[in-house]
C-alpha atoms as an extended CHARMM CRD file, in Angstrom:
* protein
*
        67  EXT
         1         1  PRO       CA             82.4860000000      131.5940000000       28.1020000000  PROA      1               0.0000000000
         2         2  ALA       CA             79.2650000000      129.7200000000       28.7670000000  PROA      2               0.0000000000
         3         3  GLN       CA             78.5100000000      126.9640000000       26.2980000000  PROA      3               0.0000000000
         4         4  ALA       CA             75.2970000000      127.3510000000       24.2810000000  PROA      4               0.0000000000
         5         5  ALA       CA             72.4950000000      124.9590000000       25.1530000000  PROA      5               0.0000000000
         6         6  ALA       CA             72.1460000000      122.0260000000       22.7720000000  PROA      6               0.0000000000
         7         7  ARG       CA             69.3110000000      122.2930000000       20.2690000000  PROA      7               0.0000000000
         8         8  GLU       CA             66.7800000000      119.5420000000       19.7640000000  PROA      8               0.0000000000
         9         9  TYR       CA             65.0170000000      118.7350000000       16.4780000000  PROA      9               0.0000000000
        10        10  LYS       CA             61.8240000000      116.9070000000       15.5480000000  PROA      10              0.0000000000
        11        11  LEU       CA             60.4780000000      115.8900000000       12.1160000000  PROA      11              0.0000000000
        12        12  LEU       CA             56.7390000000      116.1310000000       11.6070000000  PROA      12              0.0000000000
        13        13  THR       CA             55.1590000000      114.2550000000        8.6550000000  PROA      13              0.0000000000
        14        14  PRO       CA             51.6260000000      113.1920000000        7.6730000000  PROA      14              0.0000000000
        15        15  ARG       CA             52.5830000000      109.6650000000        8.8120000000  PROA      15              0.0000000000
        16        16  ASP       CA             52.9600000000      110.7420000000       12.4620000000  PROA      16              0.0000000000
        17        17  LYS       CA             50.4340000000      109.2530000000       14.8690000000  PROA      17              0.0000000000
        18        18  ILE       CA             49.3360000000      112.7480000000       15.9580000000  PROA      18              0.0000000000
        19        19  PHE       CA             47.3680000000      112.9020000000       12.6660000000  PROA      19              0.0000000000
        20        20  GLU       CA             45.6620000000      109.5310000000       13.2830000000  PROA      20              0.0000000000
        21        21  GLY       CA             45.9010000000      108.7340000000        9.5640000000  PROA      21              0.0000000000
        22        22  LYS       CA             43.8090000000      111.8030000000        8.6910000000  PROA      22              0.0000000000
        23        23  PHE       CA             46.3070000000      114.4590000000        7.6270000000  PROA      23              0.0000000000
        24        24  ASP       CA             44.8780000000      117.8090000000        6.5060000000  PROA      24              0.0000000000
        25        25  LEU       CA             45.8000000000      121.4630000000        6.9740000000  PROA      25              0.0000000000
        26        26  ALA       CA             43.5510000000      121.9260000000       10.0230000000  PROA      26              0.0000000000
        27        27  ARG       CA             45.2360000000      118.9800000000       11.7840000000  PROA      27              0.0000000000
        28        28  LEU       CA             48.6610000000      120.3250000000       10.7710000000  PROA      28              0.0000000000
        29        29  GLU       CA             47.7770000000      123.6710000000       12.3430000000  PROA      29              0.0000000000
        30        30  GLU       CA             46.6070000000      121.9160000000       15.5250000000  PROA      30              0.0000000000
        31        31  ALA       CA             49.8470000000      119.9050000000       15.6540000000  PROA      31              0.0000000000
        32        32  LEU       CA             52.0220000000      122.9970000000       15.1500000000  PROA      32              0.0000000000
        33        33  ASN       CA             50.1610000000      124.8280000000       17.9300000000  PROA      33              0.0000000000
        34        34  HSD       CA             50.4820000000      121.7650000000       20.1850000000  PROA      34              0.0000000000
        35        35  PHE       CA             54.2540000000      121.6120000000       19.6830000000  PROA      35              0.0000000000
        36        36  GLY       CA             54.5540000000      125.4080000000       19.8370000000  PROA      36              0.0000000000
        37        37  ARG       CA             53.1340000000      125.3230000000       23.3680000000  PROA      37              0.0000000000
        38        38  GLN       CA             55.9760000000      122.9130000000       24.2140000000  PROA      38              0.0000000000
        39        39  GLY       CA             58.5860000000      125.3950000000       22.9720000000  PROA      39              0.0000000000
        40        40  TRP       CA             59.0760000000      124.0560000000       19.4290000000  PROA      40              0.0000000000
        41        41  THR       CA             59.3850000000      126.4350000000       16.4620000000  PROA      41              0.0000000000
        42        42  VAL       CA             59.2150000000      125.6340000000       12.7650000000  PROA      42              0.0000000000
        43        43  LYS       CA             62.7260000000      125.7290000000       11.3280000000  PROA      43              0.0000000000
        44        44  ALA       CA             61.9560000000      124.5390000000        7.7860000000  PROA      44              0.0000000000
        45        45  MET       CA             59.4610000000      122.7500000000        5.5580000000  PROA      45              0.0000000000
        46        46  SER       CA             60.0990000000      120.6240000000        2.4880000000  PROA      46              0.0000000000
        47        47  THR       CA             58.3340000000      118.1680000000        0.2070000000  PROA      47              0.0000000000
        48        48  PRO       CA             60.8110000000      115.4240000000       -0.6880000000  PROA      48              0.0000000000
        49        49  HSD       CA             59.8490000000      112.4330000000       -2.8150000000  PROA      49              0.0000000000
        50        50  VAL       CA             60.1460000000      109.2270000000       -0.7700000000  PROA      50              0.0000000000
        51        51  LYS       CA             59.2610000000      105.6170000000       -1.4920000000  PROA      51              0.0000000000
        52        52  ASN       CA             56.0730000000      104.3480000000        0.1050000000  PROA      52              0.0000000000
        53        53  PHE       CA             55.5890000000      100.7800000000        1.3270000000  PROA      53              0.0000000000
        54        54  THR       CA             54.9630000000       99.5520000000       -2.2500000000  PROA      54              0.0000000000
        55        55  GLY       CA             58.1520000000      101.1910000000       -3.5480000000  PROA      55              0.0000000000
        56        56  VAL       CA             56.3530000000      103.9850000000       -5.4180000000  PROA      56              0.0000000000
        57        57  LEU       CA             57.7020000000      107.5180000000       -5.0350000000  PROA      57              0.0000000000
        58        58  GLU       CA             55.3230000000      109.9440000000       -3.3750000000  PROA      58              0.0000000000
        59        59  GLU       CA             55.6360000000      113.5480000000       -2.2560000000  PROA      59              0.0000000000
        60        60  LEU       CA             55.7040000000      113.8970000000        1.5310000000  PROA      60              0.0000000000
        61        61  ILE       CA             55.4060000000      117.0820000000        3.5850000000  PROA      61              0.0000000000
        62        62  VAL       CA             58.1680000000      117.2930000000        6.1950000000  PROA      62              0.0000000000
        63        63  VAL       CA             58.2200000000      120.0260000000        8.8500000000  PROA      63              0.0000000000
        64        64  VAL       CA             61.4520000000      120.4770000000       10.8320000000  PROA      64              0.0000000000
        65        65  LEU       CA             60.8650000000      121.7190000000       14.3820000000  PROA      65              0.0000000000
        66        66  GLU       CA             63.5530000000      123.0940000000       16.6950000000  PROA      66              0.0000000000
        67        67  ARG       CA             63.7910000000      123.9870000000       20.3610000000  PROA      67              0.0000000000
């Protein structure tokens, strides 16, 4: 039997350079459409608490993309 093609994953967060330090929902939509045109689909979203550069916990939006 033919082996299934390997899947590829990408994490998208407000810290990504695609947002140019100006994350908002309109830019998120633009980014998702940009990656969608490249064959990526949203697999999951979560909001984990991660430490920022000062060590303080902050909530961060993480979008998991798959193709």
